[in-house]
């Protein structure tokens, strides 16, 4: 075996041993308490406003332009 392969095998063995040790330590930790949330009162009469669309209106339509950044081309839309 060459040095790189030995280091890889040793690294995996150490990682596996560490994970096994961590798992056995966590087995005694209690789980998080369950949280009871109040029910949500959903009714169409409670709607304050409805917003549709993510962009402001532009009379000329949407804008698509490109920008060169080094060897990459970025498209803004």
Backbone as CSV, one residue per row, in Angstrom:
resi,resn,N_x,N_y,N_z,CA_x,CA_y,CA_z,C_x,C_y,C_z
1,UNK,0.840,-1.185,0.000,0.000,0.000,0.000,0.881,1.243,0.000
2,UNK,0.449,2.232,-0.762,1.220,3.464,-0.721,0.761,4.337,0.459
3,UNK,1.481,5.387,0.704,1.232,6.226,1.881,-0.150,6.855,1.840
4,UNK,-0.578,7.307,0.665,-1.878,7.966,0.547,-3.010,6.988,0.877
5,UNK,-2.920,5.776,0.407,-3.948,4.777,0.683,-3.975,4.430,2.167
6,UNK,-2.815,4.280,2.787,-2.762,3.981,4.222,-3.410,5.092,5.038
7,UNK,-3.105,6.328,4.660,-3.690,7.459,5.391,-5.204,7.459,5.240
8,UNK,-5.675,7.140,4.040,-7.120,7.096,3.815,-7.791,6.027,4.643
9,UNK,-7.194,4.837,4.682,-7.760,3.735,5.457,-7.740,4.074,6.942
10,UNK,-6.641,4.632,7.421,-6.554,5.005,8.839,-7.543,6.110,9.181
11,UNK,-7.704,7.052,8.265,-8.657,8.140,8.495,-10.088,7.625,8.578
12,UNK,-10.446,6.707,7.687,-11.788,6.128,7.733,-12.009,5.332,9.005
13,UNK,-11.006,4.584,9.427,-11.126,3.795,10.651,-11.307,4.709,11.863
14,UNK,-10.548,5.786,11.919,-10.661,6.727,13.038,-12.028,7.404,13.038
15,UNK,-12.514,7.761,11.858,-13.830,8.400,11.759,-14.924,7.448,12.215
16,UNK,-14.847,6.193,11.766,-15.852,5.202,12.152,-15.836,4.980,13.665
17,UNK,-14.655,4.915,14.251,-14.551,4.719,15.693,-15.136,5.919,16.437
18,UNK,-14.873,7.096,15.951,-15.405,8.301,16.583,-16.917,8.365,16.497
19,UNK,-17.479,7.977,15.341,-18.932,7.971,15.185,-19.572,6.940,16.100
20,UNK,-18.958,5.787,16.222,-19.503,4.747,17.091,-19.487,5.219,18.546
21,UNK,-18.420,5.874,18.961,-18.325,6.377,20.333,-19.368,7.466,20.572
22,UNK,-19.559,8.345,19.598,-20.519,9.435,19.737,-21.927,8.884,19.838
23,UNK,-22.254,7.865,19.036,-23.595,7.292,19.052,-23.902,6.680,20.411
24,UNK,-22.933,5.992,20.997,-23.185,5.354,22.285,-23.351,6.395,23.391
25,UNK,-22.703,7.541,23.274,-22.844,8.580,24.281,-24.198,9.265,24.180
26,UNK,-24.725,9.398,22.974,-25.984,10.113,22.789,-27.200,9.293,23.177
27,UNK,-27.045,7.991,23.345,-28.204,7.158,23.622,-28.873,7.532,24.956
28,UNK,-28.137,8.126,25.901,-28.710,8.495,27.182,-29.321,9.883,27.207
29,UNK,-29.213,10.646,26.125,-29.733,12.011,26.079,-31.229,11.963,25.797
30,UNK,-32.052,12.613,26.613,-33.498,12.592,26.365,-33.852,13.395,25.111
31,UNK,-34.947,13.022,24.478,-35.381,13.742,23.287,-36.007,15.071,23.691
32,UNK,-36.134,15.962,22.733,-36.712,17.275,22.995,-38.181,17.120,23.366
33,UNK,-38.675,17.954,24.273,-40.077,17.852,24.668,-40.994,18.225,23.503
34,UNK,-42.142,17.587,23.424,-43.079,17.926,22.356,-43.755,19.244,22.701
35,UNK,-44.036,20.012,21.672,-44.643,21.329,21.851,-46.065,21.274,21.308
36,UNK,-47.027,21.726,22.095,-48.410,21.779,21.658,-48.722,23.209,21.246
37,UNK,-49.064,23.381,19.982,-49.390,24.707,19.470,-50.898,24.899,19.411
38,UNK,-51.316,26.137,19.578,-52.741,26.453,19.501,-53.218,26.310,18.060
39,UNK,-54.443,25.869,17.836,-54.959,25.757,16.473,-55.095,27.141,15.836
40,UNK,-54.908,27.187,14.531,-54.983,28.448,13.797,-56.421,28.668,13.340
41,UNK,-56.910,29.872,13.564,-58.263,30.232,13.141,-58.189,30.724,11.692
42,UNK,-58.518,29.842,10.748,-58.430,30.166,9.326,-59.830,30.440,8.801
43,UNK,-59.992,31.638,8.232,-61.278,32.009,7.660,-61.033,33.076,6.600
44,UNK,-61.761,33.029,5.486,-61.570,34.005,4.414,-61.833,35.432,4.903
45,UNK,-62.684,35.609,5.879,-62.988,36.940,6.412,-61.792,37.550,7.152
46,UNK,-60.826,36.732,7.548,-59.661,37.224,8.280,-58.513,37.649,7.370
47,UNK,-58.638,37.480,6.049,-57.587,37.860,5.107,-57.478,39.374,5.080
48,UNK,-56.272,39.889,5.304,-56.055,41.336,5.333,-55.811,41.863,3.928
49,UNK,-54.935,41.195,3.173,-54.646,41.607,1.795,-54.054,40.419,1.045
50,UNK,-54.101,40.502,-0.280,-53.514,39.486,-1.137,-52.537,40.182,-2.069
51,UNK,-51.313,39.700,-2.124,-50.278,40.297,-2.973,-49.831,39.221,-3.960
52,UNK,-49.827,39.574,-5.237,-49.385,38.625,-6.262,-48.254,39.254,-7.054
53,UNK,-47.254,38.457,-7.409,-46.133,38.963,-8.198,-44.971,39.333,-7.314
54,UNK,-43.784,39.183,-7.862,-42.582,39.464,-7.099,-41.839,40.691,-7.606
55,UNK,-42.175,41.152,-8.799,-41.438,42.260,-9.405,-42.345,43.480,-9.575
56,UNK,-41.758,44.660,-9.554,-42.562,45.853,-9.831,-42.965,45.888,-11.309
57,UNK,-44.056,46.550,-11.597,-44.525,46.669,-12.977,-43.610,47.599,-13.769
58,UNK,-43.246,47.184,-14.975,-42.459,48.011,-15.893,-43.225,48.097,-17.210
59,UNK,-43.560,49.304,-17.666,-44.313,49.436,-18.918,-43.582,48.793,-20.109
60,UNK,-42.259,48.802,-20.100,-41.498,48.237,-21.221,-41.381,46.715,-21.133
61,UNK,-41.852,46.117,-20.064,-41.755,44.673,-19.892,-40.585,44.325,-18.993
62,UNK,-40.276,43.046,-18.908,-39.184,42.628,-18.036,-37.833,42.899,-18.695
63,UNK,-36.796,42.990,-17.888,-35.449,43.311,-18.348,-34.584,42.056,-18.261
64,UNK,-33.895,41.762,-19.370,-32.913,40.682,-19.372,-31.642,41.259,-19.965
65,UNK,-30.543,41.217,-19.197,-29.271,41.700,-19.715,-28.146,40.807,-19.230
66,UNK,-27.059,40.806,-19.966,-25.918,39.966,-19.618,-24.755,40.821,-19.146
67,UNK,-23.903,40.186,-18.343,-22.704,40.850,-17.837,-21.576,39.822,-17.865
68,UNK,-20.421,40.242,-18.384,-19.258,39.354,-18.410,-18.468,39.553,-17.126
69,UNK,-18.193,38.456,-16.433,-17.409,38.491,-15.211,-16.289,37.475,-15.383
70,UNK,-15.145,37.955,-15.845,-14.052,37.050,-16.185,-14.444,36.226,-17.393
71,UNK,-14.361,34.902,-17.262,-14.749,34.019,-18.361,-16.198,33.572,-18.250
72,UNK,-16.910,34.047,-17.237,-18.306,33.653,-17.036,-19.256,34.734,-17.544
73,UNK,-20.403,34.320,-18.005,-21.452,35.241,-18.419,-22.593,35.143,-17.418
74,UNK,-22.984,36.270,-16.848,-24.045,36.318,-15.867,-25.253,36.948,-16.537
75,UNK,-26.416,36.338,-16.389,-27.641,36.859,-16.970,-28.510,37.398,-15.832
76,UNK,-28.835,38.684,-15.901,-29.718,39.339,-14.934,-31.096,39.386,-15.552
77,UNK,-32.101,38.895,-14.831,-33.449,39.001,-15.379,-34.421,39.461,-14.323
